[in-house]
Short mmCIF file of C-alpha atoms and ligand atoms in Angstrom, two decimals:
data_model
loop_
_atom_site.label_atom_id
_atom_site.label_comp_id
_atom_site.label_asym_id
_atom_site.label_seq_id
_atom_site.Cartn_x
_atom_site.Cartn_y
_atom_site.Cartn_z
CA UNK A 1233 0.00 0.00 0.00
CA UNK A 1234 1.03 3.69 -0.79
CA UNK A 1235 2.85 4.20 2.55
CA UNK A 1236 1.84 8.01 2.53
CA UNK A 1237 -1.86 7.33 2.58
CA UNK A 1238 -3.43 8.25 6.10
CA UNK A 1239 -5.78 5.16 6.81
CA UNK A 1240 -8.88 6.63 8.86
CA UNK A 1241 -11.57 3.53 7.59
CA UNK A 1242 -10.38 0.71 10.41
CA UNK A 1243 -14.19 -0.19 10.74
CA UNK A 1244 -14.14 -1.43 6.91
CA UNK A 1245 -10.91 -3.39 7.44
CA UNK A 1246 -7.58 -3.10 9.13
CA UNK A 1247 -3.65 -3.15 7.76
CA UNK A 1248 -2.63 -6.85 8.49
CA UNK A 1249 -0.20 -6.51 11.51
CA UNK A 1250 3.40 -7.34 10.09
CA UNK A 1251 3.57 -10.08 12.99
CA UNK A 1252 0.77 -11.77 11.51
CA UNK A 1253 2.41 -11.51 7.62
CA UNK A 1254 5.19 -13.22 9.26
CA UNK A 1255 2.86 -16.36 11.03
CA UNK A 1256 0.70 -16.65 8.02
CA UNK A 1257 3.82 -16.23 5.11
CA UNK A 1258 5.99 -19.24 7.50
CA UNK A 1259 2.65 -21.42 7.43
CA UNK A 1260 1.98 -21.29 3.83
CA UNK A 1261 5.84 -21.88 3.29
CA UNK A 1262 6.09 -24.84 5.82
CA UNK A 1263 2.76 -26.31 7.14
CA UNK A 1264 0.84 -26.70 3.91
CA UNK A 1265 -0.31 -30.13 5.67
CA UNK A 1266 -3.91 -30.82 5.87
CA UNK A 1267 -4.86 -30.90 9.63
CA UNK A 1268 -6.78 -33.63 9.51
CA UNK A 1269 -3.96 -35.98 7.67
CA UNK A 1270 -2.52 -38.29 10.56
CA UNK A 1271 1.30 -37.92 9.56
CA UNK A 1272 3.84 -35.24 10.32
CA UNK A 1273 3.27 -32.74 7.75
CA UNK A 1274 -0.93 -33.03 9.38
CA UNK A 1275 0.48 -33.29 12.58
CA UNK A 1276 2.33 -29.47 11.84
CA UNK A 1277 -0.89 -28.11 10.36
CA UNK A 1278 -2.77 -29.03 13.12
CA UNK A 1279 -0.08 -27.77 15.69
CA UNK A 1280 -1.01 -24.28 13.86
CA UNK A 1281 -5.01 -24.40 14.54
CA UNK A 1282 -4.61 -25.49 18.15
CA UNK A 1283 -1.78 -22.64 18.78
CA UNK A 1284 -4.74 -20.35 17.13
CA UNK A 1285 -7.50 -21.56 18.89
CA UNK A 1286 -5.76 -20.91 22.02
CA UNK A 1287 -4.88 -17.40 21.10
CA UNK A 1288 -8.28 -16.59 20.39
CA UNK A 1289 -9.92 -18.25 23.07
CA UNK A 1290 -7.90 -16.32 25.43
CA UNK A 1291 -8.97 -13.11 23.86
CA UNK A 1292 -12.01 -13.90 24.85
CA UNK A 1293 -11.75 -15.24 28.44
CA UNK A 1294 -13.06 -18.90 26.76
CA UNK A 1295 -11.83 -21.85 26.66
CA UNK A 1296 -10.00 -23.22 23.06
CA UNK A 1297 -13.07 -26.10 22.88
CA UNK A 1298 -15.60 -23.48 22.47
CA UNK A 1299 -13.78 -21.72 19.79
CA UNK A 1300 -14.96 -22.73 16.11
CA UNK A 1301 -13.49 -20.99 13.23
CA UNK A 1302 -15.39 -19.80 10.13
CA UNK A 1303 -14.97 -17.86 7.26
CA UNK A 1304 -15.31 -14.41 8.85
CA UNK A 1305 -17.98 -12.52 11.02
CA UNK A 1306 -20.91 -12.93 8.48
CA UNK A 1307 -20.70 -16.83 8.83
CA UNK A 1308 -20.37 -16.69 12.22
CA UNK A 1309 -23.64 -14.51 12.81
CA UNK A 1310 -25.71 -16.70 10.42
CA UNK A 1311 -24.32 -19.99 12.02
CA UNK A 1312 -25.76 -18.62 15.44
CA UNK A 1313 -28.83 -16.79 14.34
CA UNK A 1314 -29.68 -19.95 12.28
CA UNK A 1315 -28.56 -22.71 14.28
CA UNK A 1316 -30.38 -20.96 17.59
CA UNK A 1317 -33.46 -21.10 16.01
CA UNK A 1318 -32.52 -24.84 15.36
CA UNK A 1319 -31.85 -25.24 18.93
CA UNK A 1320 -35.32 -23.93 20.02
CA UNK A 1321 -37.79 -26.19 18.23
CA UNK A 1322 -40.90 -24.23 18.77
CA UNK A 1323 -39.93 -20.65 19.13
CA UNK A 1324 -40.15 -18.73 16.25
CA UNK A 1325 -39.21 -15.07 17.76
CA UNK A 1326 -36.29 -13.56 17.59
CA UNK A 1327 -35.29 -10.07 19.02
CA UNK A 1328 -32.45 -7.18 17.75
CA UNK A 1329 -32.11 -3.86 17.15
CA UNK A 1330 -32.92 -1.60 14.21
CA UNK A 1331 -28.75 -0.43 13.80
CA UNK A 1332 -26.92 -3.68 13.86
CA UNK A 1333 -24.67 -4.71 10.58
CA UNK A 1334 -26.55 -6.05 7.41
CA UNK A 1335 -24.71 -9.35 8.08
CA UNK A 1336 -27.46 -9.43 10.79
CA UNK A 1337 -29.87 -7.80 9.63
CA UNK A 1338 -30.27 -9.51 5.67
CA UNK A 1339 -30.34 -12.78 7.46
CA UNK A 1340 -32.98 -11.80 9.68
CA UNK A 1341 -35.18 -10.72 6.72
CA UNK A 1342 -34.75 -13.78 5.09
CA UNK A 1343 -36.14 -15.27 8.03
CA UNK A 1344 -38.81 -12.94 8.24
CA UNK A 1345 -40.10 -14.54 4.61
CA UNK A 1346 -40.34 -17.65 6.22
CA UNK A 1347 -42.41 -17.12 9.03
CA UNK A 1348 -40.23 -16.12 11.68
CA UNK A 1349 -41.05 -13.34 14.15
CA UNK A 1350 -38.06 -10.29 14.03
CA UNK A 1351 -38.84 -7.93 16.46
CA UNK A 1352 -36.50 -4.80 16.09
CA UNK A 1353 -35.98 -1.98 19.05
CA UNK A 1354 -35.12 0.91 18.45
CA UNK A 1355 -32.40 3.50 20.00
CA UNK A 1356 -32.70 7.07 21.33
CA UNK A 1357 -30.77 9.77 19.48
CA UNK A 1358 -27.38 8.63 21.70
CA UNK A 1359 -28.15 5.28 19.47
CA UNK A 1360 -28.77 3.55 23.07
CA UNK A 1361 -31.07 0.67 23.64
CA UNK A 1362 -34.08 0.86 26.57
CA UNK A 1363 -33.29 -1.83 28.54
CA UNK A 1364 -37.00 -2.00 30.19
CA UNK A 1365 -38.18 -2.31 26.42
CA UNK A 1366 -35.39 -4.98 25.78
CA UNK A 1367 -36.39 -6.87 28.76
CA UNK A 1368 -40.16 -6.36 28.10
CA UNK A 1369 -39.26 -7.47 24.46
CA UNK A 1370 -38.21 -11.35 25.67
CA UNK A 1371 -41.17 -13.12 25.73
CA UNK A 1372 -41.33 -16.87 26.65
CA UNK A 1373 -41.76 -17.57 22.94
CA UNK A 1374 -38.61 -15.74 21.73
CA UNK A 1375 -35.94 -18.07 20.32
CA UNK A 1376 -32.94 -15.39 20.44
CA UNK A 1377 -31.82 -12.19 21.09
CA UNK A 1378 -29.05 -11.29 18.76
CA UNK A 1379 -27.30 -7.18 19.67
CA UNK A 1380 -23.90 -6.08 18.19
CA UNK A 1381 -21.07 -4.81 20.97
CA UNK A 1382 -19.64 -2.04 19.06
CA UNK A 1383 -21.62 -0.42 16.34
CA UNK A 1384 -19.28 -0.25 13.47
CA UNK A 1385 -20.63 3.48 12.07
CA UNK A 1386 -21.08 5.32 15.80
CA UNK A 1387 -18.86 3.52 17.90
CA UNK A 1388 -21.73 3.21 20.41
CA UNK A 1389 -21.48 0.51 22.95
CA UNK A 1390 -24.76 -1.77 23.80
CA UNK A 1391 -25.40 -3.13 27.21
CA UNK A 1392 -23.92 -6.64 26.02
CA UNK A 1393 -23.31 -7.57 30.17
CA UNK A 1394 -26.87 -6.78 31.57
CA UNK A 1395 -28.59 -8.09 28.29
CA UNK A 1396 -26.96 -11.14 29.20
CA UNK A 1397 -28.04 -11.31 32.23
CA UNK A 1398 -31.72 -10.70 31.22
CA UNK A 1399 -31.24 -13.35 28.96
CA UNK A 1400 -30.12 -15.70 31.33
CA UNK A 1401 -32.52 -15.42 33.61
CA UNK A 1402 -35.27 -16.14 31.36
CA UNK A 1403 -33.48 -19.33 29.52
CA UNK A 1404 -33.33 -17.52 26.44
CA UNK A 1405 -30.30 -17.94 24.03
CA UNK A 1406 -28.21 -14.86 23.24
CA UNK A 1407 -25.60 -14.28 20.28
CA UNK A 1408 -23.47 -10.76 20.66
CA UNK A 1409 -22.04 -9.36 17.15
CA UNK A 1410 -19.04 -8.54 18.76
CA UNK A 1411 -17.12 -7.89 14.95
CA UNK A 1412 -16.35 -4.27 16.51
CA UNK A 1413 -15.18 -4.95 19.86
CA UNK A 1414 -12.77 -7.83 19.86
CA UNK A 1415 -9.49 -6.76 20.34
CA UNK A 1416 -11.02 -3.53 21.57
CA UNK A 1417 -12.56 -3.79 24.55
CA UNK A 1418 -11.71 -6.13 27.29
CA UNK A 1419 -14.38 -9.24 27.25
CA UNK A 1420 -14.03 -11.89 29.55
CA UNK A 1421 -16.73 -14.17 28.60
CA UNK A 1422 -16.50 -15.99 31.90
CA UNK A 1423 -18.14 -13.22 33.31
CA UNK A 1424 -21.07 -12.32 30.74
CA UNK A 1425 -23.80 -15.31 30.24
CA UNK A 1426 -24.12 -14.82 27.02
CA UNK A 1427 -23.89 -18.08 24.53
CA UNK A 1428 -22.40 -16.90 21.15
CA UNK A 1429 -20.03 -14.27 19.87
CA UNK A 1430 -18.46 -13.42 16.75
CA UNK A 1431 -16.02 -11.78 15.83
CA UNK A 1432 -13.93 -11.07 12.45
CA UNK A 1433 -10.43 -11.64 11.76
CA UNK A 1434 -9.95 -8.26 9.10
CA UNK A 1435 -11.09 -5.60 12.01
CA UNK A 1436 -8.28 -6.57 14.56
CA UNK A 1437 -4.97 -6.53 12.19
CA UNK A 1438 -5.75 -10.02 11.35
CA UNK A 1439 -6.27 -11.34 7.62
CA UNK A 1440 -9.79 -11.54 5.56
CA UNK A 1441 -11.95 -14.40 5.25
CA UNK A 1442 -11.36 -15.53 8.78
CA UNK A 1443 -13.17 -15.28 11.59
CA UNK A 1444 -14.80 -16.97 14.83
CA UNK A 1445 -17.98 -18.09 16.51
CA UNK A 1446 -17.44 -18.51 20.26
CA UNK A 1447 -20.07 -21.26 21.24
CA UNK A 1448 -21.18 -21.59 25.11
CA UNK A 1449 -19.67 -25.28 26.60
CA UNK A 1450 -23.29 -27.35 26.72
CA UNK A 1451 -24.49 -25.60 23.46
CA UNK A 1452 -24.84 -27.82 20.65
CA UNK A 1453 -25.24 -25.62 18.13
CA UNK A 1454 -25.49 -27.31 14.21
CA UNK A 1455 -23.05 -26.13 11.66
CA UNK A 1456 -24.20 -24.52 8.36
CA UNK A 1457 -21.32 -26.66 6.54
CA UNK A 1458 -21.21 -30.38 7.42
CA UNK A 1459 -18.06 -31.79 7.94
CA UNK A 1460 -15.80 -33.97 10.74
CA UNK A 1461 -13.59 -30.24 11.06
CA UNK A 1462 -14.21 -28.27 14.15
CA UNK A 1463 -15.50 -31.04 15.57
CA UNK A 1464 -18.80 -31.25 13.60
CA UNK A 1465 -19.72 -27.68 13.83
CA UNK A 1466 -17.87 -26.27 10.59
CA UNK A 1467 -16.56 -28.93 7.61
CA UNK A 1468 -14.21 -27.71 5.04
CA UNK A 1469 -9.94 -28.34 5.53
CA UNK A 1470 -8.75 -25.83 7.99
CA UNK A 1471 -7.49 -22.48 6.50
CA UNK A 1472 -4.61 -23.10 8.71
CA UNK A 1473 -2.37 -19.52 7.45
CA UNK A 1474 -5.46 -17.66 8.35
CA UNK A 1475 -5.89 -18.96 11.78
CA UNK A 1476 -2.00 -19.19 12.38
CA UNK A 1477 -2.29 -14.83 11.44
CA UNK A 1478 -5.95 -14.42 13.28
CA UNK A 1479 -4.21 -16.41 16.63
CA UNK A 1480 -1.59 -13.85 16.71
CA UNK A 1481 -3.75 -10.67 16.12
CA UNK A 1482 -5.69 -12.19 18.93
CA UNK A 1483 -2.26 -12.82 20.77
CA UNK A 1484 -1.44 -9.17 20.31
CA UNK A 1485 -4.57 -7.53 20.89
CA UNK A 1486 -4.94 -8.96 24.09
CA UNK A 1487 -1.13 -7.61 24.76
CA UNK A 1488 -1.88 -3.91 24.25
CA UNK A 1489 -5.41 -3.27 24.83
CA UNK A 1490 -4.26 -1.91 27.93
CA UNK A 1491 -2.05 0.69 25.83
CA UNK A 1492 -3.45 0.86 22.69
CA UNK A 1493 -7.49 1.78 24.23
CA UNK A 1494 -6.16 5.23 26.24
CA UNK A 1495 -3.60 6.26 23.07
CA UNK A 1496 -6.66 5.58 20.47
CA UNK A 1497 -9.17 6.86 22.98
CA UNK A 1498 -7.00 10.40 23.42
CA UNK A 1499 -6.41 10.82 19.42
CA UNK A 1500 -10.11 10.50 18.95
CA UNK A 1501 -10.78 13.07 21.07
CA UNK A 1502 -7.67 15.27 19.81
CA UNK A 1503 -9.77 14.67 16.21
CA UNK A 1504 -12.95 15.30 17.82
CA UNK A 1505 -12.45 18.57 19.54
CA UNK A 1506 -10.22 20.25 16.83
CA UNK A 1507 -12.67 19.30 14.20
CA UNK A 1508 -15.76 20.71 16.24
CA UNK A 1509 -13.51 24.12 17.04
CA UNK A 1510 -12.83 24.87 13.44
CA UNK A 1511 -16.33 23.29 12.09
CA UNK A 1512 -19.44 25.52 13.85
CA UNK A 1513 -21.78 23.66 12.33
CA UNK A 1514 -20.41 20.22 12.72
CA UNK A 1515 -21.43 17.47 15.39
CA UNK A 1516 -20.54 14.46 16.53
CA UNK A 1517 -22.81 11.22 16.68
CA UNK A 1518 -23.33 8.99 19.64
CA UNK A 1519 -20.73 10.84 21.38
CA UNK A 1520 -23.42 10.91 24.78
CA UNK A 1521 -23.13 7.19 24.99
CA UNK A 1522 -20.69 5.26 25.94
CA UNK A 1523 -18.58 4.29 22.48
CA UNK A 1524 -15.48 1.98 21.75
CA UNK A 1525 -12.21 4.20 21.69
CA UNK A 1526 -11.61 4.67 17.81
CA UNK A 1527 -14.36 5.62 15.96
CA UNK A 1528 -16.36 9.10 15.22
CA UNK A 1529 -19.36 9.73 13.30
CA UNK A 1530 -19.15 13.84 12.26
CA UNK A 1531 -21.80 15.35 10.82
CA UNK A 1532 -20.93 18.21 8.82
CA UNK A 1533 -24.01 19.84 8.93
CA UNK A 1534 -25.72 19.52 5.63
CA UNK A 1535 -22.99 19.62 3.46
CA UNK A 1536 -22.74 16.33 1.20
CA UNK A 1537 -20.42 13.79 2.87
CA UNK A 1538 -19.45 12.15 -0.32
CA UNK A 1539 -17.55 15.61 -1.86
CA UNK A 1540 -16.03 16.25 1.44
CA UNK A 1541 -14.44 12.56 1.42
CA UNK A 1542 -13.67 12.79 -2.82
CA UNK A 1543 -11.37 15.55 -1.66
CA UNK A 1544 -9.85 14.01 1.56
CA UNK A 1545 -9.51 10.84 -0.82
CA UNK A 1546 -7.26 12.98 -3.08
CA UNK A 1547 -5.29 14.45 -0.23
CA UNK A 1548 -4.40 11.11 0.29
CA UNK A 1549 -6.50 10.39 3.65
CA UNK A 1550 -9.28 7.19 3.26
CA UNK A 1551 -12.13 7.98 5.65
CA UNK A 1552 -15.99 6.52 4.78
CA UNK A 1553 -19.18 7.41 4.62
CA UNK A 1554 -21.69 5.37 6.94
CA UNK A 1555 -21.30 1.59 6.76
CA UNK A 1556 -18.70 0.67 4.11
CA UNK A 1557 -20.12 -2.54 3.59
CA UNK A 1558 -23.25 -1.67 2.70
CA UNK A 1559 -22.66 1.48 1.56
CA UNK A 1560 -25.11 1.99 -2.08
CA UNK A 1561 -23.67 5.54 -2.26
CA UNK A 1562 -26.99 7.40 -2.05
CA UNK A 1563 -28.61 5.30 0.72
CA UNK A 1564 -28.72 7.12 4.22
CA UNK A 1565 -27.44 4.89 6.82
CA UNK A 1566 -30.04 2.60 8.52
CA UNK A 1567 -28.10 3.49 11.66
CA UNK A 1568 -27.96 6.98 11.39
CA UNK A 1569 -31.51 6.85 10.29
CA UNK A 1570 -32.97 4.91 13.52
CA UNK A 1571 -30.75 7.46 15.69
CA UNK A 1572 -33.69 10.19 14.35
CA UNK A 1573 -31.08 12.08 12.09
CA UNK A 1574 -32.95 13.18 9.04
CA UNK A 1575 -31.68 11.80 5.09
CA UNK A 1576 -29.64 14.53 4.74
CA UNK A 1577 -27.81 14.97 8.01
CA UNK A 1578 -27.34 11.26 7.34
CA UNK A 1579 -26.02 11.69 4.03
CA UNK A 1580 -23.53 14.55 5.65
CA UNK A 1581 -21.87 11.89 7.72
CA UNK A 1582 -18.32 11.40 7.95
CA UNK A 1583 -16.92 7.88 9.61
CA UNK A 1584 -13.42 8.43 11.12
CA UNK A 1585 -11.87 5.18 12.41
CA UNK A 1586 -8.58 4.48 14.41
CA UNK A 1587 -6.32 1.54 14.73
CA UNK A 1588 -3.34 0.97 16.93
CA UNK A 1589 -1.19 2.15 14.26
CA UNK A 1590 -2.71 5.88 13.59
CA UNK A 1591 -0.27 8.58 14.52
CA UNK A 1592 -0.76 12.07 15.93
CA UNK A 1593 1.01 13.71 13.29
CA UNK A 1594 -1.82 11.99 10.82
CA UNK A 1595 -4.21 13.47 12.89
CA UNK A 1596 -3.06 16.60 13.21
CA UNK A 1597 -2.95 16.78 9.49
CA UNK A 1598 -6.67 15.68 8.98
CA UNK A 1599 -7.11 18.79 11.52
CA UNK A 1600 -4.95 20.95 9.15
CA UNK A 1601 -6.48 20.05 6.05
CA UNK A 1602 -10.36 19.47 6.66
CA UNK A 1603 -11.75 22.55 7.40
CA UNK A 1604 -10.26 23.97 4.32
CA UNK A 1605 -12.01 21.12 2.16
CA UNK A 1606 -15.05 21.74 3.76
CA UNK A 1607 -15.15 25.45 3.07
CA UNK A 1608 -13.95 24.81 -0.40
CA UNK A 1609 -16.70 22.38 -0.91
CA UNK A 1610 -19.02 24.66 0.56
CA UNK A 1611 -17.72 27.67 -1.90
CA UNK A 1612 -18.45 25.24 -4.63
CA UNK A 1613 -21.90 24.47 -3.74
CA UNK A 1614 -22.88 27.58 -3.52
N1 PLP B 1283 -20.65 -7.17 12.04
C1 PLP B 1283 -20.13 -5.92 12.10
C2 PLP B 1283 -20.49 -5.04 13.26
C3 PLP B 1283 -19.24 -5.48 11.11
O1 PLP B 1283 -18.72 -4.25 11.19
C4 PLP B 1283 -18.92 -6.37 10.04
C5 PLP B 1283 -18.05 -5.91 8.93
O2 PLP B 1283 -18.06 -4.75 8.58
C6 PLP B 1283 -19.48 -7.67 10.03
C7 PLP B 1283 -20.34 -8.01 11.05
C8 PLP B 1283 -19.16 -8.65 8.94
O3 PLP B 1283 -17.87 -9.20 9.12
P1 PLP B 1283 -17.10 -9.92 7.90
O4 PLP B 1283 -16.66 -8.83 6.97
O5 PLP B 1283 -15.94 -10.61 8.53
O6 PLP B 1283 -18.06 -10.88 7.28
#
């Protein structure tokens, strides 16, 4: 990649962390075996998956039997979403909200065709959840509740811990989108009853096309591949190199969330407040809830997101508009949408997001060079 571009788009995907190159470029080179192949080269491959599988699991506070790895987060939400409903012969319910990812929410439409209830909550204009309508919401005849952590276009943090326990005490099954908080966030899913998580290899430095589904000990949840891998719940050989690279993003993650959460949290904030100083008519979304440390949602105040970012996009600085993965262009974002912005303070969003690896002097030159964009884009619309 051009190593002058300023990467603010870590919600879309993340730079692969050179330590995880390095795992995944010695596995292809050296244990090409098949896991599942009984003789040494197997035996190497399979070495690999169980180093990952403990790397991950410990992320998480789980243990490396309920780990099962998938092709990325969108497997792992269908697997759980479906396969819950599988679990609960009977119950045909299933309750979210109105702002989590279309890997969620397409899934849940489909399911919608075929009979099944979807109940959606909404959020206030923080892009928080009601708990008493959450609660009041999980009815004995509701399969699942399925909530994201992090929301990948405010930042905004749900209640994952006391939804659990809500869930818990009514014996209903919960699954936690937690795509934008691994590796962000400390989780120790000893502590939160939920049953399944997922999370995506891409948004923690990790490659693509890997990801997780933490399943609960006791849970016997059916795969959507069939296969003897992953012990029944996910066929298809092993993509050892991209659990070898997704074991040490885990591994490092866990290593400097303690660092990386405060540095990421305080450049956000350096972004936040320099951009609202020299922008009067700019805001910032979500920013009275509680959100994970890297990512801002500025609205510009009616001026069209998509020149501002053209021009940022020139000056060499990657930034997004809404949801990049389901970004149409023209669409206002669902999210922004159910948070009561109108269409067109919607459509003047900008999405900033922060890894471990953004630099002050990057944002310090977003803060030198943005409110001169904006005022030239303004000059030109007028
Ligand atoms: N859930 C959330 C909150 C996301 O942000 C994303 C990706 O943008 C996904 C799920 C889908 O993950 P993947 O790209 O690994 O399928």
């Amino acid at each position: 990649m051009n190593e002058t571009l300023i990467y603010l788009d870590n919600n879309a995907t993340t730079a692969v962390a050179p330590e995880c190159t390095a795992a995944m470029t010695e596995c292809l080179q050296r244990h090409y075996g098949n896991p599942s192949s009984k003789h040494k080269a197997g035996e190497a491959a399979k070495e690999q998956t169980l180093k990952g599988r403990a790397q991950v699991a410990a992320l998480l506070g789980a243990s490396p039997a309920e780990i099962v790895f998938t092709s990325g987060g969108t497997e792992s939400i269908h697997q759980a979403i479906l396969g819950a409903l599988a679990l609960s012969p009977g119950k045909r319910r299933i309750v979210t909200s109105l702002v989590e990812h279309p890997a969620t929410l397409m899934v849940l439409d489909h399911l919608e065709t075929q009979g099944v209830e979807i109940v959606r909550l909404g959020v206030d204009a923080s892009g928080q959840l009601d708990l008493a309508e959450l609660d009041a919401a999980l009815t004995p005849e509701t399969a699942l509740l399925t909530l994201m952590w992090a929301n990948n276009e405010t930042g905004v943090l749900f209640p994952i811990e006391q939804a659990a326990v809500l869930t818990a005490a009514k014996g209903i099954l919960f699954h936690c989108d937690a795509v934008q908080a691994v590796g962000k966030l400390p989780i120790d899913l000893k502590q939160i009853p939920l049953d399944f998580l997922s999370l995506s290899g891409h948004k923690l430095h990790g490659p693509k096309g890997i990801g997780a589904l933490f399943v609960r000990k006791g849970r016997k949840l059916p795969p959507l591949l069939f296969g003897h891998q992953e012990r029944g719940r996910r066929g298809s050989t092993e993509n050892v190199p991209a659990i070898a690279g997704l074991g040490v993003a885990a591994e490092l993650a866990a290593a400097q969330l303690a660092a990386d959460g405060p540095r990421i949290a305080a450049l956000r904030e350096r972004l936040e407040q320099g951009l609202l100083g020299a922008l009067p008519e700019a805001s910032i979304t979500g920013v009275e809830a509680p959100r994970v440390s890297g990512t801002t949602s500025l609205n510009l105040g009616g001026l069209e997101a998509e020149i501002v970012l053209d021009k940022l996009d020139r000056a060499g600085i990657c930034a997004s508009a809404g949801a990049a993965c389901s970004a149409t262009g023209t669409e206002p974002s669902h999210v922004l949408i159910a948070m009561g912005l109108s269409p067109e303070a919607a459509l003047s969003t900008i999405r900033f997001s922060l890894s471990r690896y953004t630099t002050q002097a990057e944002i310090d030159r977003v803060l030198e060079l943005l409110p001169a964009l904006v005022r030239s884009a303004l000059a030109e619309a007028a």
